[in-house]
CSV table of C-alpha atoms in Angstrom, one decimal:
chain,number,residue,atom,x,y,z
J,1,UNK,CA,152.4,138.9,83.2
J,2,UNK,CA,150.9,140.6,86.7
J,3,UNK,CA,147.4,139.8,85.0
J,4,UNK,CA,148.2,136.2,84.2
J,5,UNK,CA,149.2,135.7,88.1
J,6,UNK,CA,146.5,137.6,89.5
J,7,UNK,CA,144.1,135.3,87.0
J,8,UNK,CA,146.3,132.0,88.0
J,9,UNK,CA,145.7,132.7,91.9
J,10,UNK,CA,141.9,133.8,91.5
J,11,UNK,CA,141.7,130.6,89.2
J,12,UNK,CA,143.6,128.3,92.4
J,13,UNK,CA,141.5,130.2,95.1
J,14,UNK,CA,138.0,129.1,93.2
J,15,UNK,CA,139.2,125.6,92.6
J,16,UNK,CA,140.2,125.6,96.5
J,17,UNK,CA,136.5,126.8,97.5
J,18,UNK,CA,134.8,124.1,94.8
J,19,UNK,CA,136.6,121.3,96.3
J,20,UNK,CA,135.9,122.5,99.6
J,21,UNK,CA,132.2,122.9,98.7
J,22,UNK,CA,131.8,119.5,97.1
J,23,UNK,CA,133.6,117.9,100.4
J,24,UNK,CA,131.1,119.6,102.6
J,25,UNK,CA,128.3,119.1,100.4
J,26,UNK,CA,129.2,115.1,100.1
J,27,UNK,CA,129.9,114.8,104.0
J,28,UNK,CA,126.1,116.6,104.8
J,29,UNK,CA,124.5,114.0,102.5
J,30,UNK,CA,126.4,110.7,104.1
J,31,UNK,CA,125.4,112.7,107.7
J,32,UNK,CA,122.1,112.7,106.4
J,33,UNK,CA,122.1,109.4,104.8
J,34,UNK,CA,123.4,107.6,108.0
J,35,UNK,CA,121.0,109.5,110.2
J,36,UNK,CA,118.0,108.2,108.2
J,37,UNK,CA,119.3,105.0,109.3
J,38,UNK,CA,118.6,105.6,113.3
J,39,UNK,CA,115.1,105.0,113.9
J,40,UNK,CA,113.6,107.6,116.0
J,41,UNK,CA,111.6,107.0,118.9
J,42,UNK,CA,109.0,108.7,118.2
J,43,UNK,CA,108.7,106.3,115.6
J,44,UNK,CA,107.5,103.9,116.9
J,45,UNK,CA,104.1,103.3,117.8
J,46,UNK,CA,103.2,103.5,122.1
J,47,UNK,CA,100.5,100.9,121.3
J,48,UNK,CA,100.3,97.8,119.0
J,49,UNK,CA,97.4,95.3,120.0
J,50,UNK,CA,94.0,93.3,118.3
J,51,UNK,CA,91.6,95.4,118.0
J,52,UNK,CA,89.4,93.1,120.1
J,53,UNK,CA,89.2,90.0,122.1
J,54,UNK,CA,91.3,88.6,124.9
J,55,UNK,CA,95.3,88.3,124.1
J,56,UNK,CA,98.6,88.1,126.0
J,57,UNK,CA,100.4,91.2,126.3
J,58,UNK,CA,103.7,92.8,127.0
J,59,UNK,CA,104.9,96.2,128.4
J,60,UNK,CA,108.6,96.8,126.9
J,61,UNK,CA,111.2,99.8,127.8
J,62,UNK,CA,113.2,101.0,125.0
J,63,UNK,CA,116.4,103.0,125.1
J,64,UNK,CA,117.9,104.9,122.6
J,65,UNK,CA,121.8,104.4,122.2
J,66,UNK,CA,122.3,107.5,120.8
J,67,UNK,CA,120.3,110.3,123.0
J,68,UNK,CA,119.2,108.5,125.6
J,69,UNK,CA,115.4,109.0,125.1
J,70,UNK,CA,113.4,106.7,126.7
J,71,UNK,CA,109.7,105.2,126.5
J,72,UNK,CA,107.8,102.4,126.8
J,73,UNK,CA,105.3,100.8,125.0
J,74,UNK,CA,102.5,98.1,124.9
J,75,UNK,CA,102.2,95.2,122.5
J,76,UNK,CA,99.4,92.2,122.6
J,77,UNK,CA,98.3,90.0,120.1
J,78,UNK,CA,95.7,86.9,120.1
J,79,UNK,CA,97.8,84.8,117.8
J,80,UNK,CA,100.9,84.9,120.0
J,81,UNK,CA,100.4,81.9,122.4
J,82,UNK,CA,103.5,83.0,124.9
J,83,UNK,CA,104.6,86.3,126.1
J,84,UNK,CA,108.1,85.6,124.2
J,85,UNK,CA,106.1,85.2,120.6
J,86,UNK,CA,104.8,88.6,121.5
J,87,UNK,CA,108.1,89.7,122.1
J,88,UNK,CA,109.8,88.0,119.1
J,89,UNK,CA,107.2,89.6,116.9
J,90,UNK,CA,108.1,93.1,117.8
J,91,UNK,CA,111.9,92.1,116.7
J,92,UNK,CA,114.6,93.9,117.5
J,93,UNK,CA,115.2,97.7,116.8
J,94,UNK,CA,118.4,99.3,115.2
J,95,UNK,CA,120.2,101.7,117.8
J,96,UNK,CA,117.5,101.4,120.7
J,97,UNK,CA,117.7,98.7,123.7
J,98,UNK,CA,114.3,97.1,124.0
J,99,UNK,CA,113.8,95.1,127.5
J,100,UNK,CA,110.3,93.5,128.4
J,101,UNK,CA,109.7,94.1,132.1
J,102,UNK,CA,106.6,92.2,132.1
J,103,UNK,CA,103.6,91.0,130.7
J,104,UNK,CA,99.8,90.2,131.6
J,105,UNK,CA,96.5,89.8,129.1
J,106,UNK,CA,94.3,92.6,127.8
J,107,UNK,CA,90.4,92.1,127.4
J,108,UNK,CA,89.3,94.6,124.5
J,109,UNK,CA,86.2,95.3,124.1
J,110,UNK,CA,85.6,97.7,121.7
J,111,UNK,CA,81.8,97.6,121.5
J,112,UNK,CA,82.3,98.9,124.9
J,113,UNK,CA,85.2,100.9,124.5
J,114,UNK,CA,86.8,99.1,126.8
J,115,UNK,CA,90.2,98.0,127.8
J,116,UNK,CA,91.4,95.3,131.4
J,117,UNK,CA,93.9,94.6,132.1
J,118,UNK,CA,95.5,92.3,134.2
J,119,UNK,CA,97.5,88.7,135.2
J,120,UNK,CA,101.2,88.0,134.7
J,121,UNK,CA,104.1,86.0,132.5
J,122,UNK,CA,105.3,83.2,133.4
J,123,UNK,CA,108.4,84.0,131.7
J,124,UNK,CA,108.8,87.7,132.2
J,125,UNK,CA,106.6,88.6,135.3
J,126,UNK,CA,104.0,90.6,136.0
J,127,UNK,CA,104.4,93.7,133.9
J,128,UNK,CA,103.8,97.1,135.7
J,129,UNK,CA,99.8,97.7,135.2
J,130,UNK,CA,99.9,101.4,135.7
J,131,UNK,CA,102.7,102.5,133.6
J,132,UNK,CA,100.7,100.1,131.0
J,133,UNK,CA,97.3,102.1,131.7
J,134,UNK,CA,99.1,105.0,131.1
J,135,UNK,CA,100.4,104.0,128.0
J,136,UNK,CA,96.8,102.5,126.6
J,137,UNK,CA,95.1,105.9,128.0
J,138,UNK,CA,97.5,107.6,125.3
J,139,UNK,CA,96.3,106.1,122.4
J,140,UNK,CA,92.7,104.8,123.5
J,141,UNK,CA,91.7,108.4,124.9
J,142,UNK,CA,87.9,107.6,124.7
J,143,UNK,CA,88.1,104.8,126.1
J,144,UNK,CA,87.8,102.8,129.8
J,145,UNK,CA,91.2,101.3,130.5
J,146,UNK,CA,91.4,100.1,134.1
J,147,UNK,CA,93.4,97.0,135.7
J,148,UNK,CA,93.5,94.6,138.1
J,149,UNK,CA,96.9,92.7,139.7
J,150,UNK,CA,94.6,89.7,140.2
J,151,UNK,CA,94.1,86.8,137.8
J,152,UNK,CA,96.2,85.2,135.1
């Protein structure tokens, strides 16, 4: 009869360690599963523009909700007539504030392996040249980025 208890509370202790197991195993995979879902900054690309030509561009600030991190980065595109198409087009992110704090055109000229840039936005202003230098420099290492706060 001692070995039947001893047996029954071994038996109870185990099945108190499974479920505990498959609860901690189940809440690590939903942690993991909802993480996946937050899109990490580094995600997303500094630089999105044609690879030539002349095109408006914008110069947007993101913010991540859940760490803070913080970047900005450069998108331009010929086919976007306004600054705001530009910005619609780069959409909204999941978990991360995006504000555009200016805009301006880009002249690529990849035959020269060059990038100007310069002007302003009617609608959002005259986006910060240097931090969007900086930003091109980046990801166009080999090439001449300069910039001008003249022209539109």
């Amino acid at each position: 009869e001692k070995i039947e208890t001893s047996n029954q509370a071994a038996h109870d202790q185990l099945e108190k360690v499974f479920i505990q197991l498959v609860f901690m195993s189940t809440i690590y995979s939903l942690q993991r599963r909802f993480l996946s879902l937050i899109p990490r900054m580094d995600a997303i690309p500094n630089v999105d523009i044609d690879p030539s030509g002349v095109f408006k561009y914008i110069l947007i600030h993101l913010k991540s909700k859940s760490d803070g991190a913080e970047k900005f980065v450069v998108r331009g595109y010929a086919d976007c007539p306004y600054h705001a198409d530009v910005l619609d087009k780069f959409g909204s992110q999941r978990n991360i504030t995006v504000m555009c704090t200016g805009g301006g055109r880009i002249k690529h000229d990849p035959a020269a392996k060059s990038l100007f840039v310069y002007g302003y936005s009617m609608g959002f202003g005259q986006a910060d040249h240097e931090e969007t230098v900086r930003v091109l420099r980046s990801e166009f290492k080999d090439y001449k980025v300069d910039y001008s706060n003249d022209g539109y």
